CSV table of C-alpha atoms in Angstrom, one decimal:
chain,number,residue,atom,x,y,z
A,7,MET,CA,121.0,135.0,111.0
A,8,LEU,CA,118.4,135.1,108.2
A,9,ASN,CA,115.6,132.4,108.6
A,10,LEU,CA,112.7,132.6,106.1
A,11,SER,CA,112.0,128.9,106.2
A,12,TYR,CA,108.5,127.3,105.8
A,13,ASN,CA,106.8,130.2,104.1
A,14,PRO,CA,104.8,129.8,100.9
A,15,PHE,CA,106.4,132.5,98.9
A,16,THR,CA,105.5,133.1,95.3
A,17,PRO,CA,107.7,130.7,93.3
A,18,GLY,CA,110.9,132.4,92.4
A,19,ARG,CA,114.7,132.3,92.4
A,20,ILE,CA,117.1,132.8,95.3
A,21,PRO,CA,117.8,136.6,95.2
A,22,PRO,CA,121.4,137.0,94.2
A,23,GLU,CA,121.5,140.1,96.4
A,24,LEU,CA,121.7,137.9,99.4
A,25,GLY,CA,125.4,137.7,98.5
A,26,ASN,CA,125.7,141.3,99.7
A,27,LEU,CA,125.1,140.3,103.4
A,28,ALA,CA,128.8,140.0,104.1
A,29,ASN,CA,128.4,139.3,107.9
A,30,LEU,CA,125.7,136.7,107.5
A,31,GLU,CA,126.5,133.5,109.4
A,32,VAL,CA,123.3,131.4,109.1
A,33,LEU,CA,121.0,131.3,106.0
A,34,TRP,CA,117.9,129.1,106.2
A,35,LEU,CA,115.5,129.1,103.2
A,36,THR,CA,113.9,125.6,103.8
A,37,GLU,CA,110.7,125.0,102.0
A,38,CYS,CA,110.3,128.5,100.5
A,39,ASN,CA,108.9,127.5,97.1
A,40,LEU,CA,112.2,128.4,95.4
A,41,ASN,CA,113.2,127.3,91.9
A,42,GLY,CA,116.0,128.0,89.5
A,43,GLU,CA,119.7,127.6,90.2
A,44,ILE,CA,121.7,128.3,93.3
A,45,PRO,CA,123.3,131.7,92.6
A,46,ASP,CA,127.1,132.1,92.5
A,47,SER,CA,126.7,135.2,94.6
A,48,LEU,CA,126.3,133.1,97.8
A,49,SER,CA,130.0,132.4,97.6
A,50,ARG,CA,130.6,135.9,98.8
A,51,LEU,CA,129.2,135.0,102.2
A,52,LYS,CA,132.6,134.3,103.7
A,53,LYS,CA,131.3,134.1,107.3
A,54,LEU,CA,128.5,131.7,106.5
A,55,THR,CA,128.5,128.6,108.7
A,56,ASP,CA,125.1,127.1,108.0
A,57,LEU,CA,123.3,127.0,104.6
A,58,ASP,CA,119.9,125.3,104.4
A,59,LEU,CA,118.1,125.3,101.0
A,60,ALA,CA,116.2,122.0,101.5
A,61,PHE,CA,112.7,121.1,100.3
A,62,ASN,CA,112.6,123.5,97.4
A,63,ASN,CA,112.5,123.1,93.6
A,64,LEU,CA,116.1,124.1,92.9
A,65,ALA,CA,117.6,122.8,89.7
A,66,GLY,CA,120.9,122.8,87.8
A,67,SER,CA,124.2,121.8,89.3
A,68,ILE,CA,125.7,122.7,92.7
A,69,PRO,CA,127.9,125.7,91.8
A,70,SER,CA,131.6,125.2,92.3
A,71,SER,CA,131.7,128.7,93.8
A,72,LEU,CA,130.2,127.2,97.0
A,73,THR,CA,133.6,125.7,97.7
A,74,GLU,CA,134.7,129.2,98.5
A,75,LEU,CA,132.5,129.1,101.7
A,76,THR,CA,135.5,128.1,103.8
A,77,SER,CA,133.7,128.8,107.1
A,78,ILE,CA,130.8,126.5,106.3
A,79,VAL,CA,130.0,123.8,108.9
A,80,GLN,CA,126.6,122.5,107.6
A,81,ILE,CA,125.1,122.4,104.1
A,82,GLU,CA,121.6,121.2,103.6
A,83,LEU,CA,120.4,120.7,99.9
A,84,TYR,CA,118.1,117.7,100.2
A,85,ASN,CA,114.9,117.3,98.4
A,86,ASN,CA,115.4,119.4,95.3
A,87,SER,CA,116.0,118.6,91.7
A,88,LEU,CA,119.8,119.3,91.5
A,89,THR,CA,121.8,117.5,88.8
A,90,GLY,CA,125.4,117.0,87.8
A,91,GLU,CA,128.3,116.0,89.9
A,92,LEU,CA,129.4,117.2,93.3
A,93,PRO,CA,131.7,120.2,92.6
A,94,ARG,CA,135.5,119.8,92.6
A,95,GLY,CA,137.3,121.7,95.3
A,96,MET,CA,135.1,120.4,98.2
A,97,GLY,CA,138.4,119.6,100.0
A,98,LYS,CA,138.8,123.3,100.7
A,99,LEU,CA,135.8,123.2,103.1
A,100,THR,CA,137.9,122.2,106.0
A,101,GLU,CA,135.2,123.3,108.6
A,102,LEU,CA,132.4,121.2,106.9
A,103,ARG,CA,131.0,118.6,109.3
A,104,ARG,CA,127.5,117.9,107.9
A,105,LEU,CA,126.5,117.5,104.3
A,106,ASP,CA,123.0,116.5,103.2
A,107,ALA,CA,122.4,116.5,99.4
A,108,SER,CA,120.0,113.5,99.4
A,109,MET,CA,116.9,113.2,97.3
A,110,ASN,CA,118.2,114.9,94.2
A,111,GLN,CA,119.4,113.7,90.8
A,112,LEU,CA,123.2,114.0,91.4
A,113,THR,CA,125.5,111.8,89.4
A,114,GLY,CA,129.2,110.9,89.2
A,115,SER,CA,131.3,109.5,92.0
A,116,ILE,CA,131.7,110.5,95.6
A,117,PRO,CA,134.9,112.6,95.7
A,118,ASP,CA,137.8,111.4,97.8
A,119,GLU,CA,138.5,115.0,98.8
A,120,LEU,CA,135.1,115.2,100.4
A,121,CYS,CA,135.6,112.0,102.3
A,122,ARG,CA,138.9,113.2,103.7
A,123,LEU,CA,137.2,116.0,105.6
A,124,PRO,CA,136.4,115.4,109.3
A,125,LEU,CA,132.8,114.8,108.6
A,126,GLU,CA,130.2,113.9,111.2
A,127,SER,CA,127.3,113.2,108.9
A,128,LEU,CA,127.1,112.4,105.2
A,129,ASN,CA,123.7,111.9,103.6
A,130,LEU,CA,123.7,111.4,99.8
A,131,TYR,CA,120.9,108.9,99.5
A,132,GLU,CA,118.3,108.7,96.7
A,133,ASN,CA,120.6,110.1,93.9
A,134,ARG,CA,122.4,108.5,91.0
A,135,PHE,CA,126.0,108.2,92.3
A,136,THR,CA,128.2,105.5,90.9
A,137,GLY,CA,131.6,104.2,91.5
A,138,SER,CA,133.1,103.0,94.8
A,139,LEU,CA,133.0,104.6,98.2
A,140,PRO,CA,136.5,106.2,98.9
A,141,PRO,CA,138.3,104.3,101.7
A,142,SER,CA,139.2,107.7,103.2
A,143,ILE,CA,135.7,108.0,104.6
A,144,ALA,CA,136.7,105.4,107.3
A,145,ASP,CA,139.5,107.7,108.6
A,146,SER,CA,137.2,110.4,109.8
A,147,PRO,CA,137.4,110.6,113.6
A,148,ASN,CA,133.9,112.1,114.0
A,149,LEU,CA,131.7,110.2,111.5
A,150,TYR,CA,128.5,109.0,113.2
A,151,GLU,CA,126.0,108.9,110.3
A,152,LEU,CA,126.5,107.6,106.7
A,153,ARG,CA,123.4,107.2,104.6
A,154,LEU,CA,124.0,106.3,100.9
A,155,PHE,CA,121.0,104.2,100.1
A,156,ARG,CA,119.3,104.1,96.6
A,157,ASN,CA,122.3,104.9,94.4
A,158,GLY,CA,124.4,102.9,92.0
A,159,LEU,CA,127.5,102.5,94.1
A,160,THR,CA,129.8,99.5,93.7
A,161,GLY,CA,132.9,97.9,95.2
A,162,GLU,CA,133.5,97.1,98.8
A,163,LEU,CA,133.0,99.0,102.0
A,164,PRO,CA,136.2,100.1,103.7
A,165,GLN,CA,137.1,97.2,106.0
A,166,ASN,CA,138.1,99.7,108.8
A,167,LEU,CA,134.7,101.5,108.6
A,168,GLY,CA,133.6,102.2,112.2
A,169,LYS,CA,137.1,101.7,113.6
A,170,ASN,CA,138.1,105.3,113.9
A,171,ALA,CA,134.7,106.9,114.9
A,172,ALA,CA,131.6,106.0,116.9
A,173,LEU,CA,129.4,105.1,113.9
A,174,ARG,CA,125.7,105.1,114.9
A,175,TRP,CA,123.7,105.0,111.7
A,176,LEU,CA,124.7,103.2,108.5
A,177,ASP,CA,122.4,102.7,105.5
A,178,VAL,CA,123.9,101.6,102.2
A,179,SER,CA,120.8,99.7,101.0
A,180,ASN,CA,119.8,99.4,97.3
A,181,ASN,CA,123.3,99.7,95.8
A,182,HIS,CA,125.6,97.3,94.2
A,183,PHE,CA,128.2,96.9,97.0
A,184,SER,CA,130.0,93.6,97.3
A,185,GLY,CA,132.6,91.9,99.5
A,186,GLN,CA,132.4,91.2,103.2
A,187,ILE,CA,130.6,93.2,105.9
A,188,PRO,CA,133.4,95.1,107.8
A,189,ALA,CA,134.1,93.6,111.2
A,190,SER,CA,134.9,97.0,112.7
A,191,LEU,CA,131.4,98.6,112.2
A,192,CYS,CA,130.6,98.5,115.9
A,193,GLU,CA,134.1,98.7,117.3
A,194,ASN,CA,133.1,101.8,119.3
A,195,GLY,CA,130.0,100.2,120.6
A,196,GLU,CA,127.4,102.8,119.5
A,197,LEU,CA,126.1,101.4,116.3
A,198,GLU,CA,122.2,101.6,116.3
A,199,GLU,CA,121.2,100.8,112.8
A,200,ILE,CA,122.9,98.7,110.1
A,201,LEU,CA,120.8,98.7,106.9
A,202,MET,CA,122.5,96.9,103.9
A,203,ILE,CA,119.6,95.2,102.0
A,204,TYR,CA,119.6,94.7,98.3
A,205,ASN,CA,123.4,94.5,97.6
A,206,SER,CA,125.8,91.7,96.9
A,207,PHE,CA,127.6,91.4,100.3
A,208,SER,CA,129.0,87.9,100.8
A,209,GLY,CA,130.8,85.8,103.4
A,210,GLN,CA,129.8,85.4,107.0
A,211,ILE,CA,128.2,87.9,109.3
A,212,PRO,CA,131.2,89.1,111.5
A,213,GLU,CA,131.3,87.6,115.0
A,214,THR,CA,132.1,91.1,116.2
A,215,LEU,CA,128.5,92.2,115.5
A,216,SER,CA,127.2,89.8,118.0
A,217,GLN,CA,128.7,92.0,120.7
A,218,CYS,CA,127.0,95.1,119.4
A,219,ARG,CA,124.4,95.4,122.1
A,220,SER,CA,123.5,99.0,121.0
A,221,LEU,CA,121.8,97.8,117.7
A,222,THR,CA,118.1,98.5,117.3
A,223,ARG,CA,117.6,97.7,113.6
A,224,VAL,CA,119.4,95.1,111.5
A,225,ARG,CA,118.6,94.7,107.8
A,226,LEU,CA,121.0,92.4,105.9
A,227,GLY,CA,118.5,90.8,103.5
A,228,TYR,CA,118.8,90.3,99.8
A,229,ASN,CA,122.5,89.7,99.7
A,230,ARG,CA,124.8,86.7,99.3
A,231,LEU,CA,125.7,86.0,103.0
A,232,SER,CA,126.5,82.5,104.0
A,233,GLY,CA,127.6,80.4,106.9
A,234,GLU,CA,126.1,80.3,110.4
A,235,VAL,CA,124.8,83.4,112.2
A,236,PRO,CA,127.0,84.1,115.2
A,237,THR,CA,125.2,82.8,118.3
A,238,GLY,CA,125.1,86.1,120.1
A,239,PHE,CA,123.7,87.9,117.1
A,240,TRP,CA,120.4,86.2,117.6
A,241,GLY,CA,120.0,87.7,121.1
A,242,LEU,CA,120.7,91.4,120.8
A,243,PRO,CA,118.7,93.0,123.6
A,244,HIS,CA,117.5,96.2,121.9
A,245,VAL,CA,116.9,95.0,118.3
A,246,SER,CA,113.3,95.5,117.2
A,247,LEU,CA,113.7,94.6,113.5
A,248,PHE,CA,116.0,91.6,112.6
A,249,GLU,CA,116.0,90.9,108.8
A,250,LEU,CA,118.2,88.3,107.1
A,251,VAL,CA,115.8,87.3,104.3
A,252,ASN,CA,117.1,85.9,101.0
A,253,ASN,CA,120.7,84.9,101.7
A,254,SER,CA,122.4,81.5,102.0
A,255,LEU,CA,122.7,81.5,105.7
A,256,SER,CA,122.6,78.1,107.4
A,257,GLY,CA,122.7,76.4,110.8
A,258,PRO,CA,120.2,76.6,113.7
A,259,ILE,CA,118.3,79.5,115.2
A,260,SER,CA,120.1,79.8,118.5
A,261,GLN,CA,118.3,79.6,121.9
A,262,THR,CA,120.0,82.9,122.7
A,263,ILE,CA,117.1,84.6,120.8
A,264,ALA,CA,115.5,84.6,124.2
A,265,GLY,CA,117.6,87.6,125.0
A,266,ALA,CA,116.1,89.7,122.2
A,267,ALA,CA,113.6,91.2,124.5
A,268,ASN,CA,112.6,94.1,122.2
A,269,LEU,CA,112.2,92.0,119.0
A,270,SER,CA,109.0,92.6,117.2
A,271,MET,CA,109.9,91.6,113.6
A,272,LEU,CA,112.0,88.6,112.7
A,273,ILE,CA,112.3,88.1,108.9
A,274,ILE,CA,114.7,85.2,108.0
A,275,ASP,CA,112.9,83.4,105.2
A,276,ARG,CA,114.6,82.1,102.1
A,277,ASN,CA,117.8,80.9,103.7
A,278,ASN,CA,119.1,77.4,104.6
A,279,PHE,CA,118.4,77.4,108.4
A,280,ASP,CA,117.9,73.9,109.9
A,281,GLY,CA,117.5,72.1,113.2
A,282,ASN,CA,114.6,72.6,115.6
A,283,LEU,CA,112.8,75.8,116.1
A,284,PRO,CA,113.7,76.8,119.7
A,285,GLU,CA,110.8,77.3,122.1
A,286,GLU,CA,112.4,80.6,123.0
A,287,ILE,CA,111.3,82.0,119.7
A,288,GLY,CA,107.8,82.3,121.2
A,289,LEU,CA,109.0,84.6,124.0
A,290,PHE,CA,109.5,87.8,122.0
A,291,GLY,CA,106.9,90.3,121.0
């Protein structure tokens, strides 16, 4: 293991000689004032399982040579200035479980071959990705975290997302997604956060989400949702933030809101709700 993280070294490049450490399994260079490109020589680290280059000033594209790291389990590249597309050949990284390349300037589409890996966590937020999310991402049996917010992604979410894995954190906010919210998101009963603001989701809120008692944060605002909110959805016991602002939702606010014992923020303006305000709305907080 080589851990040099959180040291204010003189700005410089990643030494290509690190590729000579043939037996190295863990390389952590987080926040080390590094710049320049990621050297191809790192591909010679055939035993590497964990690569962390986050919080630096690295530029250029992610080298395709990194797809030769066939033992890699975790890659952390977030908060750099990386550009270009994710490299082809990522399907060869069959041991990869966690990828975080968020907060860069990456472009292109999210590769299907990446989404076919048995990923646990995929963080690609705050980039410039476009195109649709490959349906294969929903087939991963281990996926618990998917954060893709602030990109330019389009199309629909896979309708079986959450069916095959215990999804906990989903954030696809600030994209151009459309279609219905998948009814299977909380099928495994562990979903804690569903953040989908600033998209074009339409249709009704799935009745199945009203049974998702593990939820702590719900943000579905600034979409095109319509119809009545499922009765049980108002009374989720652990939700602290419940946001439905700027949709076309209708019907009454259910008295079941009395069950939302942890609710501290209720934001439902700019909809078509009607009926009487239930007295139970004064019980939370």
